[in-house]
Coordinates of C-alpha atoms in Angstrom, one line a residue:
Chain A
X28 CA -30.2 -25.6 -13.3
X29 CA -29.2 -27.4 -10.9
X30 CA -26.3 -26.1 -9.0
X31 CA -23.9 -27.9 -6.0
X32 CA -21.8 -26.0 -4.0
X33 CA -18.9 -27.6 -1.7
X34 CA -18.0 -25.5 0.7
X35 CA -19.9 -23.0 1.9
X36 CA -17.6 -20.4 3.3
X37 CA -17.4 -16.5 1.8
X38 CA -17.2 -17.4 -1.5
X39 CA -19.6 -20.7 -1.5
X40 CA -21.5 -18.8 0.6
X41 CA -22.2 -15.7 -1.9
X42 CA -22.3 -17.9 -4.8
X43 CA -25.4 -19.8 -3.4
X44 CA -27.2 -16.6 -2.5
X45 CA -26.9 -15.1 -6.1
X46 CA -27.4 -18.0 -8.3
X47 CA -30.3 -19.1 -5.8
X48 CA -32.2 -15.3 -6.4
X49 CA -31.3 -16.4 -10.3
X50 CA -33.6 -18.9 -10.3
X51 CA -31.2 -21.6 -9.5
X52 CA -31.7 -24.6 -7.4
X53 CA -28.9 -24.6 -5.1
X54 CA -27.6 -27.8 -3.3
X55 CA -24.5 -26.8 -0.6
X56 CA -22.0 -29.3 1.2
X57 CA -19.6 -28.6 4.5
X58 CA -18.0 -30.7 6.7
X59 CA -19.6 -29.5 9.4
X60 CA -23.7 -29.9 10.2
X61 CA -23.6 -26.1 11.8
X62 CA -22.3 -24.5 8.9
X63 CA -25.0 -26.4 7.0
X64 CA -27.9 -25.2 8.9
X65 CA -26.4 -21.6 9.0
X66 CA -26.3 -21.4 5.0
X67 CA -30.3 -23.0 4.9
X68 CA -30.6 -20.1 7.6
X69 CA -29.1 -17.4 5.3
X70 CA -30.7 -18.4 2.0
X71 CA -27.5 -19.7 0.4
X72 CA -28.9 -22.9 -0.2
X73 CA -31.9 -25.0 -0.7
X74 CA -30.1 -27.7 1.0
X75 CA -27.3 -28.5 2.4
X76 CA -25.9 -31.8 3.7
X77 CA -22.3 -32.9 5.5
X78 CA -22.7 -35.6 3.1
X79 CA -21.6 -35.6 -1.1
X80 CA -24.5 -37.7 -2.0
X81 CA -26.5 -34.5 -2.4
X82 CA -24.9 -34.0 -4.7
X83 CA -25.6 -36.5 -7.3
X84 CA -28.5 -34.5 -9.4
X85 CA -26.7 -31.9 -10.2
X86 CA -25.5 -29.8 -13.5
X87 CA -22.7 -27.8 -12.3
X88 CA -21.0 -28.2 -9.1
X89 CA -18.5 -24.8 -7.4
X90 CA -15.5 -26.3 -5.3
X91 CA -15.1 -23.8 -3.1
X92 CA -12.9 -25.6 -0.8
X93 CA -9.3 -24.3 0.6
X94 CA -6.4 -25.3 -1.9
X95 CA -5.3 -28.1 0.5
X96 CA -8.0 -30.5 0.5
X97 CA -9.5 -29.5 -3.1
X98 CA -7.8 -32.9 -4.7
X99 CA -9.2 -34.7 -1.9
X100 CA -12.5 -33.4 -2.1
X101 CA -12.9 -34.1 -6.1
X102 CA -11.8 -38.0 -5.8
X103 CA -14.1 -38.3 -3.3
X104 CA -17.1 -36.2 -5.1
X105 CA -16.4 -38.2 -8.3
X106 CA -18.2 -41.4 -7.4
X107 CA -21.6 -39.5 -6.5
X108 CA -21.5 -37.6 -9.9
X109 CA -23.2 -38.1 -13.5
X110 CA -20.8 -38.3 -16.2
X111 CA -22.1 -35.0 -17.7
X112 CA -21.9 -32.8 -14.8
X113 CA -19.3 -29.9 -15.0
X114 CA -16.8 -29.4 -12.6
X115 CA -15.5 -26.4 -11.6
X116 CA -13.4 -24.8 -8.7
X117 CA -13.0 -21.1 -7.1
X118 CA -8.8 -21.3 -6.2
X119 CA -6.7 -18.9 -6.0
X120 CA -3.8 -20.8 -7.8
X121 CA -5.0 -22.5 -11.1
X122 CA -1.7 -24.1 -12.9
X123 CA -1.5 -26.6 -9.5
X124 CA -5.5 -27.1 -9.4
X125 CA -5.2 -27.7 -13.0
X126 CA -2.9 -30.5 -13.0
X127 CA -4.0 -32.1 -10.1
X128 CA -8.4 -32.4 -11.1
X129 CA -8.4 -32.4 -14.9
X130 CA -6.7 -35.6 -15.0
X131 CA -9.6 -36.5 -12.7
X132 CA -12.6 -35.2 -14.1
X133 CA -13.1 -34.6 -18.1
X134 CA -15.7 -32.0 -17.4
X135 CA -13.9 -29.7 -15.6
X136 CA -12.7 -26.0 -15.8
X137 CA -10.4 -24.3 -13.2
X138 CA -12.1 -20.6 -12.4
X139 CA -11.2 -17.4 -9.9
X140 CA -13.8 -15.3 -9.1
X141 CA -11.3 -12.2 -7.7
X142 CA -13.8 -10.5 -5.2
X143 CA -13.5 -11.2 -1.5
X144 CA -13.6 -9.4 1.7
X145 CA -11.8 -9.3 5.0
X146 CA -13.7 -11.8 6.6
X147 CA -14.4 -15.4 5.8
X148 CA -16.9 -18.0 6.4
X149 CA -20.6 -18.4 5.6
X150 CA -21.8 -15.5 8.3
X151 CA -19.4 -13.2 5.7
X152 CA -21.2 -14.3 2.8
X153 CA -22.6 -11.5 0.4
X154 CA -24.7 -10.4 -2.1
X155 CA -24.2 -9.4 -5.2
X156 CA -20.1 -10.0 -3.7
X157 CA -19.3 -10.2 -7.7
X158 CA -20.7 -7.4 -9.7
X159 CA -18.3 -5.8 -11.9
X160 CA -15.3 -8.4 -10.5
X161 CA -12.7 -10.5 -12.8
X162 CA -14.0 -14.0 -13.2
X163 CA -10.9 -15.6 -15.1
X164 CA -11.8 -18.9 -16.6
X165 CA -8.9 -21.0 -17.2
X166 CA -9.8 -24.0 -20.0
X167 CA -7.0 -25.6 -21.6
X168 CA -6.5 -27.6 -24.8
X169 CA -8.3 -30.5 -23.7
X170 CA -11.2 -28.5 -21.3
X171 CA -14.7 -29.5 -23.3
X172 CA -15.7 -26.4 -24.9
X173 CA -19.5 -27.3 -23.3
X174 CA -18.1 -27.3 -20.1
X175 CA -16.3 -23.6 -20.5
X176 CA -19.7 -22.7 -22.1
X177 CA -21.9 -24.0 -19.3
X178 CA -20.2 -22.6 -16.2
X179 CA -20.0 -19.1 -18.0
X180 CA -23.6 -19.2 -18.4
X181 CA -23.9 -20.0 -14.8
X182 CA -21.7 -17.0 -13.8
X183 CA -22.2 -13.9 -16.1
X184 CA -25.5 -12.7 -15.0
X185 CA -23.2 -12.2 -11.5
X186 CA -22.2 -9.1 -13.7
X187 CA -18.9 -10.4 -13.5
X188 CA -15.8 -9.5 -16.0
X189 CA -15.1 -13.0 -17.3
X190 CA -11.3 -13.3 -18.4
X191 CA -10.3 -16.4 -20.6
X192 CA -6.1 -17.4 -19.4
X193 CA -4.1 -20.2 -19.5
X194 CA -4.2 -21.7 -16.1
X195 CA 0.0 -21.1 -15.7
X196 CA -0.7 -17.3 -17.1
X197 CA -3.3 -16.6 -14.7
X198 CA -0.7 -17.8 -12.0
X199 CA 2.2 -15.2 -13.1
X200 CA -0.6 -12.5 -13.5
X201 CA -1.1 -12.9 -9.9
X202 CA 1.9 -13.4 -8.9
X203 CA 2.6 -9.7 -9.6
X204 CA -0.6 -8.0 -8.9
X205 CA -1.3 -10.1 -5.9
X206 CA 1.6 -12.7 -4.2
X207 CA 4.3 -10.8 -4.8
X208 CA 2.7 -7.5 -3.0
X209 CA 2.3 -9.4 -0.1
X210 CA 6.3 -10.8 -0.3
X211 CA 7.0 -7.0 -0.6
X212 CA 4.7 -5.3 2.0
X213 CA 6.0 -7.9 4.6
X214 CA 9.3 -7.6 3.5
X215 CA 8.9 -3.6 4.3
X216 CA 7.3 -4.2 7.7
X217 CA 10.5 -7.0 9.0
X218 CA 12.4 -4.4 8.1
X219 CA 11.0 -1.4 9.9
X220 CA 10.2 -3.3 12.9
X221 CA 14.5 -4.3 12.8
X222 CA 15.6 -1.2 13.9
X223 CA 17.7 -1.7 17.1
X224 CA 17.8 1.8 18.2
X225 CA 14.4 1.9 20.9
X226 CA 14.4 5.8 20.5
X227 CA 14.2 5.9 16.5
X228 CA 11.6 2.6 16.8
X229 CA 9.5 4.2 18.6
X230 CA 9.7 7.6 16.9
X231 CA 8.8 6.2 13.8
X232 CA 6.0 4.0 14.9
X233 CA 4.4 7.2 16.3
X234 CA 5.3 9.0 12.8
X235 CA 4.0 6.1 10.8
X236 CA 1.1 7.5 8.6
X237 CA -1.0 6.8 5.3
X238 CA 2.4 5.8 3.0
X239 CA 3.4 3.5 5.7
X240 CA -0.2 1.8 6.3
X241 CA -0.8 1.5 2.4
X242 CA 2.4 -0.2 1.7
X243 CA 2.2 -2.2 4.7
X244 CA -1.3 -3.3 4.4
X245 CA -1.3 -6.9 2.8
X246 CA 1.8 -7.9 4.2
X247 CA 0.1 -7.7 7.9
X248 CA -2.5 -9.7 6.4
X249 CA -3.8 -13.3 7.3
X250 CA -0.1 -15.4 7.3
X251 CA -1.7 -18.6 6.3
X252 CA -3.2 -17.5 3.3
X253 CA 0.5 -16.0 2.1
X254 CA 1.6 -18.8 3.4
X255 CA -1.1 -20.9 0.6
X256 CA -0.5 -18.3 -1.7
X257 CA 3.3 -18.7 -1.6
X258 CA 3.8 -22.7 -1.7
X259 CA 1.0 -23.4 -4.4
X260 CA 2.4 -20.7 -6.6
X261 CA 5.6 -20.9 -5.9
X262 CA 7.5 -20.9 -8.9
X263 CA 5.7 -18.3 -10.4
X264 CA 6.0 -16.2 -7.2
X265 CA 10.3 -17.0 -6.8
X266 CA 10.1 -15.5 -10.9
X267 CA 8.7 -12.5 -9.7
X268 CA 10.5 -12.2 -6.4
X269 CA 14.1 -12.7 -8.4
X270 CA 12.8 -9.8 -10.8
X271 CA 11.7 -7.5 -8.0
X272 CA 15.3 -7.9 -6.5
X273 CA 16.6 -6.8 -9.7
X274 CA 14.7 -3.7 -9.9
X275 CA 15.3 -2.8 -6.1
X276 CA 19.0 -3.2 -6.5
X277 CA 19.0 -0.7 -9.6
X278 CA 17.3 1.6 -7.4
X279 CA 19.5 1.2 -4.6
X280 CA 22.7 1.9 -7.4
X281 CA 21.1 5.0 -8.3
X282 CA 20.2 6.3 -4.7
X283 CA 23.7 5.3 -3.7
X284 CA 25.3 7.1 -6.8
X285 CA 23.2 9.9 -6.6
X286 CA 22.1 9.2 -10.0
X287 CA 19.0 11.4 -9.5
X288 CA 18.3 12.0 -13.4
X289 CA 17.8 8.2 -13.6
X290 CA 15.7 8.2 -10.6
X291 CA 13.5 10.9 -11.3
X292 CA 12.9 9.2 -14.4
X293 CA 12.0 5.7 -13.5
X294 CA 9.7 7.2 -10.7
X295 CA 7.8 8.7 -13.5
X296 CA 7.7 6.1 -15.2
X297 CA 6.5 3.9 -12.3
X298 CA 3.5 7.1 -11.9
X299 CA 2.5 6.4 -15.5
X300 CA 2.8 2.6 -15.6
X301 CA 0.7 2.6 -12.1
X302 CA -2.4 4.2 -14.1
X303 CA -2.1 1.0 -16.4
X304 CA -2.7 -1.1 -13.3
X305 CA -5.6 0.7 -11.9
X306 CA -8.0 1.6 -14.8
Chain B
X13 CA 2.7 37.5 17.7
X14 CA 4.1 39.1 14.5
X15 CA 4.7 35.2 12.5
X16 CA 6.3 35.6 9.3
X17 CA 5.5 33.0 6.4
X18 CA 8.2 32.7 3.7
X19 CA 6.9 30.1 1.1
X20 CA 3.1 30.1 0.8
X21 CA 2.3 26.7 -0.4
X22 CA 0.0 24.1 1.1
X23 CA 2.1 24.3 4.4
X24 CA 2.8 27.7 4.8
X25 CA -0.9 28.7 4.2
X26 CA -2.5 26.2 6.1
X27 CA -0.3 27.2 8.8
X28 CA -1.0 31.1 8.2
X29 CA -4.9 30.2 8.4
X30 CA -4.7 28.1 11.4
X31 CA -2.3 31.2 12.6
X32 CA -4.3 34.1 12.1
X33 CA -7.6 32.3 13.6
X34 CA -5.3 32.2 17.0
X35 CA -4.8 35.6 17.0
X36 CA -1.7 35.9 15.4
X37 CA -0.7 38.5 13.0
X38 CA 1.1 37.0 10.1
X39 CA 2.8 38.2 7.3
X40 CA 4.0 36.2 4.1
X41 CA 6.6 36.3 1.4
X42 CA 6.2 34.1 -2.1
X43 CA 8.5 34.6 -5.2
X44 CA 5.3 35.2 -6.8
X45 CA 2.9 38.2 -7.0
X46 CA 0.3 36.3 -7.7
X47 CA 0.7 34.0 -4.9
X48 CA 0.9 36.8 -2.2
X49 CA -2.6 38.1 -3.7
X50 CA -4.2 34.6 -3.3
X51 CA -3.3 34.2 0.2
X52 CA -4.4 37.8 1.0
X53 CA -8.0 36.8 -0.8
X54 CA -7.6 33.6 0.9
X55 CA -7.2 35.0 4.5
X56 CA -4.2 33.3 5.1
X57 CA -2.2 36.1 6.0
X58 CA -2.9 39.6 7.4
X59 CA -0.1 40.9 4.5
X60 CA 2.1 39.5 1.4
X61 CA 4.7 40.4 -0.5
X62 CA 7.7 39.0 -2.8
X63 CA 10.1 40.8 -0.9
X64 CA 11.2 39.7 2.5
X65 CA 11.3 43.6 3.9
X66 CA 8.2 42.3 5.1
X67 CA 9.7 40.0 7.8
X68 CA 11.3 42.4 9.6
X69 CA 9.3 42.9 12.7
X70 CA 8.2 39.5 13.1
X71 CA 8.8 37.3 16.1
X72 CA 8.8 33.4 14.3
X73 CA 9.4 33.3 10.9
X74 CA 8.4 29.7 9.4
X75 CA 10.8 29.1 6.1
X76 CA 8.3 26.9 3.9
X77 CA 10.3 26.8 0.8
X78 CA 11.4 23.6 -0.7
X79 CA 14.3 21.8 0.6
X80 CA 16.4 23.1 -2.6
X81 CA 16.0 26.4 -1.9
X82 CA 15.6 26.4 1.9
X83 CA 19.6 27.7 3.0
X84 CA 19.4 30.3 -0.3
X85 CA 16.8 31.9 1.4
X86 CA 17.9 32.1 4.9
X87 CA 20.8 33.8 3.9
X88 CA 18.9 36.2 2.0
X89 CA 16.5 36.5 5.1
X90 CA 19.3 37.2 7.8
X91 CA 19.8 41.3 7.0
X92 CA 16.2 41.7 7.7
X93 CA 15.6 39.8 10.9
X94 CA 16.5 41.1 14.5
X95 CA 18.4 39.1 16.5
X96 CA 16.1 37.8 18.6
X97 CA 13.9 36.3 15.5
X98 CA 13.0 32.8 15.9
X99 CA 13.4 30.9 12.7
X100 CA 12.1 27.6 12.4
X101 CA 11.3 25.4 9.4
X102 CA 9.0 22.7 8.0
X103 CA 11.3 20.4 5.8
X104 CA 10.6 17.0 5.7
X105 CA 14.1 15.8 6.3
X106 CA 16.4 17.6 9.6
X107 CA 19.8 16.2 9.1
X108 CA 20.6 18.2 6.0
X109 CA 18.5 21.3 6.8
X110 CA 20.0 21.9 10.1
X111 CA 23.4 21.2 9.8
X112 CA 23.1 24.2 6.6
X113 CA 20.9 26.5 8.6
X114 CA 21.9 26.1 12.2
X115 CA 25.2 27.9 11.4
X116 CA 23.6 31.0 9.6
X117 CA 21.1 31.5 12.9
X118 CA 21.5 31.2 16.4
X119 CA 17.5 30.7 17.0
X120 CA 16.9 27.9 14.8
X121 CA 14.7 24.8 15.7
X122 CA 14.3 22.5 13.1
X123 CA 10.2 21.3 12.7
X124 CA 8.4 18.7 10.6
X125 CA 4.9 19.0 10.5
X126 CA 3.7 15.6 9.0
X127 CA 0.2 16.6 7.6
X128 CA -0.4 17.5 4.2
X129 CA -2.9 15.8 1.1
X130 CA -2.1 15.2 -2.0
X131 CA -2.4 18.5 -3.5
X132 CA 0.3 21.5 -3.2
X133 CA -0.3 25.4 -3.7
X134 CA -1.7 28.0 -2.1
X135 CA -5.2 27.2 -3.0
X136 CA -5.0 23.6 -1.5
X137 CA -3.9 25.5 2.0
X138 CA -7.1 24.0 4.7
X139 CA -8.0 25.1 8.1
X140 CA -7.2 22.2 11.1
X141 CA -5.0 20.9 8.5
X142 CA -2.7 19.8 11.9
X143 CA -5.1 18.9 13.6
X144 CA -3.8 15.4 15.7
X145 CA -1.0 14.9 13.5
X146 CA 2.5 14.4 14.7
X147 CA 4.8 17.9 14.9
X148 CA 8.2 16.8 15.3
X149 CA 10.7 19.6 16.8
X150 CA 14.9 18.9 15.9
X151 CA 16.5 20.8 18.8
X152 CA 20.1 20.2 19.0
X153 CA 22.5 20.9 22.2
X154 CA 23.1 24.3 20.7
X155 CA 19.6 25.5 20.5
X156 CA 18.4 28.0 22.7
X157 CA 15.8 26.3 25.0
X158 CA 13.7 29.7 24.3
X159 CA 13.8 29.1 20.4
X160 CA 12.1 25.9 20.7
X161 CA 9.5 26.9 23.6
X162 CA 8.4 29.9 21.5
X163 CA 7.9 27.7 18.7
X164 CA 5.7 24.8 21.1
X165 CA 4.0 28.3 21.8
X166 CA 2.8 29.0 18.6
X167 CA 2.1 25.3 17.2
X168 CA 0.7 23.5 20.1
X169 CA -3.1 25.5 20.0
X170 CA -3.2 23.6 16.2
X171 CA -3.6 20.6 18.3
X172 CA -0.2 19.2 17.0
X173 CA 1.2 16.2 18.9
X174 CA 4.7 17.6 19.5
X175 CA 7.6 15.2 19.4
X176 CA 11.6 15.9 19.8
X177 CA 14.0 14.1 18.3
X178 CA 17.6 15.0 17.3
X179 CA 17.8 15.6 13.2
X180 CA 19.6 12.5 12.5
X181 CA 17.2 10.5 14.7
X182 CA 14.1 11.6 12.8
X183 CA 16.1 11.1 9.3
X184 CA 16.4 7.4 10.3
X185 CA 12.8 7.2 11.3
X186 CA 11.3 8.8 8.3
X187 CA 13.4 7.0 5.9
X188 CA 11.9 3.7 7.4
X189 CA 8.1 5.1 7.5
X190 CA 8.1 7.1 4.5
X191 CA 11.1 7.2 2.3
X192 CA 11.8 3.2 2.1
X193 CA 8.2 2.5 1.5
X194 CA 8.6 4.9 -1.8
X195 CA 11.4 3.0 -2.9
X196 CA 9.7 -0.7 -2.5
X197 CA 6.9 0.6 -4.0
X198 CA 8.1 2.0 -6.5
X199 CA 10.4 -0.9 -7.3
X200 CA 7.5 -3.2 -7.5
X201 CA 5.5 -0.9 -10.1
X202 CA 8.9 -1.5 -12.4
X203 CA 8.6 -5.0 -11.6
X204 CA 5.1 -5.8 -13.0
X205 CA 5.5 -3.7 -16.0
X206 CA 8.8 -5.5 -16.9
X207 CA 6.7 -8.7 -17.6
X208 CA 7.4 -9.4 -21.0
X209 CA 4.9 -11.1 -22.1
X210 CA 1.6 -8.8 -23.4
X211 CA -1.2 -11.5 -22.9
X212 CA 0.6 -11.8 -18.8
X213 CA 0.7 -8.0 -18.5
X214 CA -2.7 -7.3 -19.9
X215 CA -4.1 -9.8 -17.8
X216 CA -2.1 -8.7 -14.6
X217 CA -3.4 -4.6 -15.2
X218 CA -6.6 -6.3 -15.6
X219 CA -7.0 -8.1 -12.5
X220 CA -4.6 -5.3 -10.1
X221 CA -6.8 -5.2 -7.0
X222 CA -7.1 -3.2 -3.5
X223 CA -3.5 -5.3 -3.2
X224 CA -1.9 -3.8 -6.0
X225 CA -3.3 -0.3 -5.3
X226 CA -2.8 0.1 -1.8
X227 CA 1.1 -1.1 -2.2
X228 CA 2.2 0.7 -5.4
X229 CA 0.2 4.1 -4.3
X230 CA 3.4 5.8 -2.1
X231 CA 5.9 4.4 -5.6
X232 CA 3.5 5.9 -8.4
X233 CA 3.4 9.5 -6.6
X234 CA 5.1 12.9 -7.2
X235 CA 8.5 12.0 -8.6
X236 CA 10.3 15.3 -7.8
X237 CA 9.4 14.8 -4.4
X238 CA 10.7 11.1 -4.4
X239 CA 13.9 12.1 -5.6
X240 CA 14.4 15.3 -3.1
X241 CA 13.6 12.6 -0.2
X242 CA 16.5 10.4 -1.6
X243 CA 18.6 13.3 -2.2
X244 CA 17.9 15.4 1.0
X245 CA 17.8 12.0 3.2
X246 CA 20.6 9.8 1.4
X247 CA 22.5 7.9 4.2
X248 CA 19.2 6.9 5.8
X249 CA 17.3 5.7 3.0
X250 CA 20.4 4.1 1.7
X251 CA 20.8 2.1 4.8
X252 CA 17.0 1.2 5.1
X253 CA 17.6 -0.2 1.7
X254 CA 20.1 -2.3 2.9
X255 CA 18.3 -3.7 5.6
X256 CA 15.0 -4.0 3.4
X257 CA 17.1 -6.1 0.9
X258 CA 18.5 -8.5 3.7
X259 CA 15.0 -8.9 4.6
X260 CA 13.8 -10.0 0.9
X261 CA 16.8 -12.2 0.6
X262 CA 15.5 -13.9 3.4
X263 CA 11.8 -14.4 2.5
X264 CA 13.1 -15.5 -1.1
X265 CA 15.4 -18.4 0.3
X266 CA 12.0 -19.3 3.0
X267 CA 9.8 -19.7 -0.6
X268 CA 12.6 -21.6 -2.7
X269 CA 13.4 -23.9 0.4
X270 CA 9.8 -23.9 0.8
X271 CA 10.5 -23.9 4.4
X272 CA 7.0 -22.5 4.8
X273 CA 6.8 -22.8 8.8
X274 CA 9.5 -20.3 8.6
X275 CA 7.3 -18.0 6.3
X276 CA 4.4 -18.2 8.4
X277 CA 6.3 -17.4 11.6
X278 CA 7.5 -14.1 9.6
X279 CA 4.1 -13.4 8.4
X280 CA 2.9 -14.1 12.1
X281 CA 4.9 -11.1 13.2
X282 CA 4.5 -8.7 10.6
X283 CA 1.0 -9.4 11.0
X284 CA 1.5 -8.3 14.3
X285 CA 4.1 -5.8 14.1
X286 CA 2.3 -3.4 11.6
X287 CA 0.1 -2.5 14.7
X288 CA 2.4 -1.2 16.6
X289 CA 3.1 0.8 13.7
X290 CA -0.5 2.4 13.3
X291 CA -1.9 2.5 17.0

């Protein structure tokens, strides 16, 4: 098939390089004629161009844009595309994406590929980035069933788990397992870093080990992307922020009445659910 | 030196290994026979036995019992030590344990070794488990400056980073690195598997990433031991709680304003801040 790609950062990127070595002619955009020639460079691509008339041949085209300029990038894709050609994208956030390109495009299916790395850009850009990673698909009542069928066909010999969700699921999935984590984490670290006492600050930044570093970890992450996480999935995320207040203040009831029975009990219930989470 | 050992679990006999290969002679008392014959077989102490006769000519005798039974066991140490016996212990909270023990012994020094793994027993006991990890001392202005130098004696050739801190002091620090962290962890495990809705949950435990993992690992551990940190360490925890719970508030009224320049400048210095955590 033929297969566009625009943008060609970790995930564009990786895309290109697997469905290029599965036969597939690959055709990349970025706005910018370095990134371009570094994706030729790195095999991602057979071609790329700064400009969207390459891709006007194509079967399937991967918007693999940032959230913020993904509407903008469709309506101005739209005009260079055959009415058959499938649309899909590679956000974060589906419900938003959703509602803002199927209105635009018939042919189009919101997608997540959940596998990533610390870095970004096309010099990140991996191999085989996908094998054995959730692909979650999101067609809705009014998604072509080709379309659905197409892109999977496209993605599963990536090896990856393909999930079928409800594009506003999908976004309260996340929100627990991935947005609110972050709300939480940084929440821990504004905290900590509070303490007015110099003596106890600095004693337990020198004390601070494994427990601390885990729960810490994505809340000193990249601020813009909780930033983009937080305003495009925001009601989901305020839902799962309210109910996480909840359960902290029962916990802070039963640490304050020494209710240790109920304690020890939700902690191992929290051990067991955790399993759930992590099989 | 003649150490004494009472409590041969992963601390005591890691600490009676490290001990013994510096020359040491130590000697170690368990509630259980069996135990005393594993850490003989082990080489973790030079003798054992389940009663405490056997601390009677030692010079340090490390109490590493669990918190619960720490002060019942120092008063049914006391007729067999001479008065110059140093007794020193490795409880993970100092506020508690020192205002119960420092009465009953004149040469006390608190001491919180913060190494350990996951395990617990006498057969997870390692060589160099202390090896560059922090060794904080709890002197008060009633300790005998000797008590705590013998101690430093005996615990600095494990390569131990020895820090002082009064007992309260390190309470308030270990409740923000290590006990507050179990409690938003935990607290966001109860969250997620409150979602009411099966197809949400099944696909949230589906997707749960490094994210999820890394922040719910310290809030789906050992519940006994989360519950004798909350116990044993009360007033701290309690008032990291509070602060941790001003600090959601806040980020929940940044998302619902979406006053995301506010959010960003938060996640800016968290991003930050969690260095100077983990230098």
């Amino acid at each position: 098939m033929n297969i566009g790609i625009v943008g060609l950062g970790l995930i564009g990127g990786s895309l290109g390089l697997d469905l290029r070595s599965h036969g597939h002619q690959v055709w990349g955009v970025s706005r910018k004629e370095e990134t371009c020639q570094r994706a030729i460079a790195r095999g991602a691509v057979d071609d790329a161009s700064t400009s969207l008339t390459l891709m006007k041949n194509t079967d399937v085209v991967f918007i693999c844009t940032p959230l913020g300029v993904m509407q903008a990038t469709v309506e101005e894709l739209i005009p260079y595309l055959s009415e058959d050609t499938i649309l899909t994208d590679v956000g974060s956030v589906k419900g938003w994406v959703v509602d803002a390109i199927a209105p635009l495009w018939e042919n189009f299916v919101g997608g997540h590929p959940m596998a990533g790395t610390a870095d970004s850009g096309i010099e990140a850009a991996l191999r085989n980035l996908f094998v054995g990673t959730p692909y979650v698909l999101t067609p809705t009542e009014t998604t072509p069933t080709r379309a659905t069928q197409l892109v999977e066909e496209v993605i599963r010999p990536l090896q990856v788990q393909i999930y079928h969700s409800h594009p506003h699921d999908h976004d309260r999935a996340v929100a627990w397992i991935s947005h609110l984590p972050v709300m939480v984490s940084a929440s821990l670290i504004t905290t900590c870093m509070g303490e007015t006492n110099p003596t106890i600050l600095e004693l337990a930044q020198a004390l601070a080990s494994s427990g601390f570093r885990d729960t810490s970890r994505v809340g000193g992450g990249n601020p813009e992307l909780g930033v983009m996480m937080a305003s495009y999935n925001k009601a989901a995320l305020v839902q799962s922020l309210h109910s996480y207040r909840e359960a902290l203040n029962q916990m802070i009831t039963w640490v304050e009445q020494e209710d240790w029975i109920a304690l020890e009990a939700a902690l191992k219930q929290t051990q067991a659910a955790r399993l759930q989470f992590l099989r």
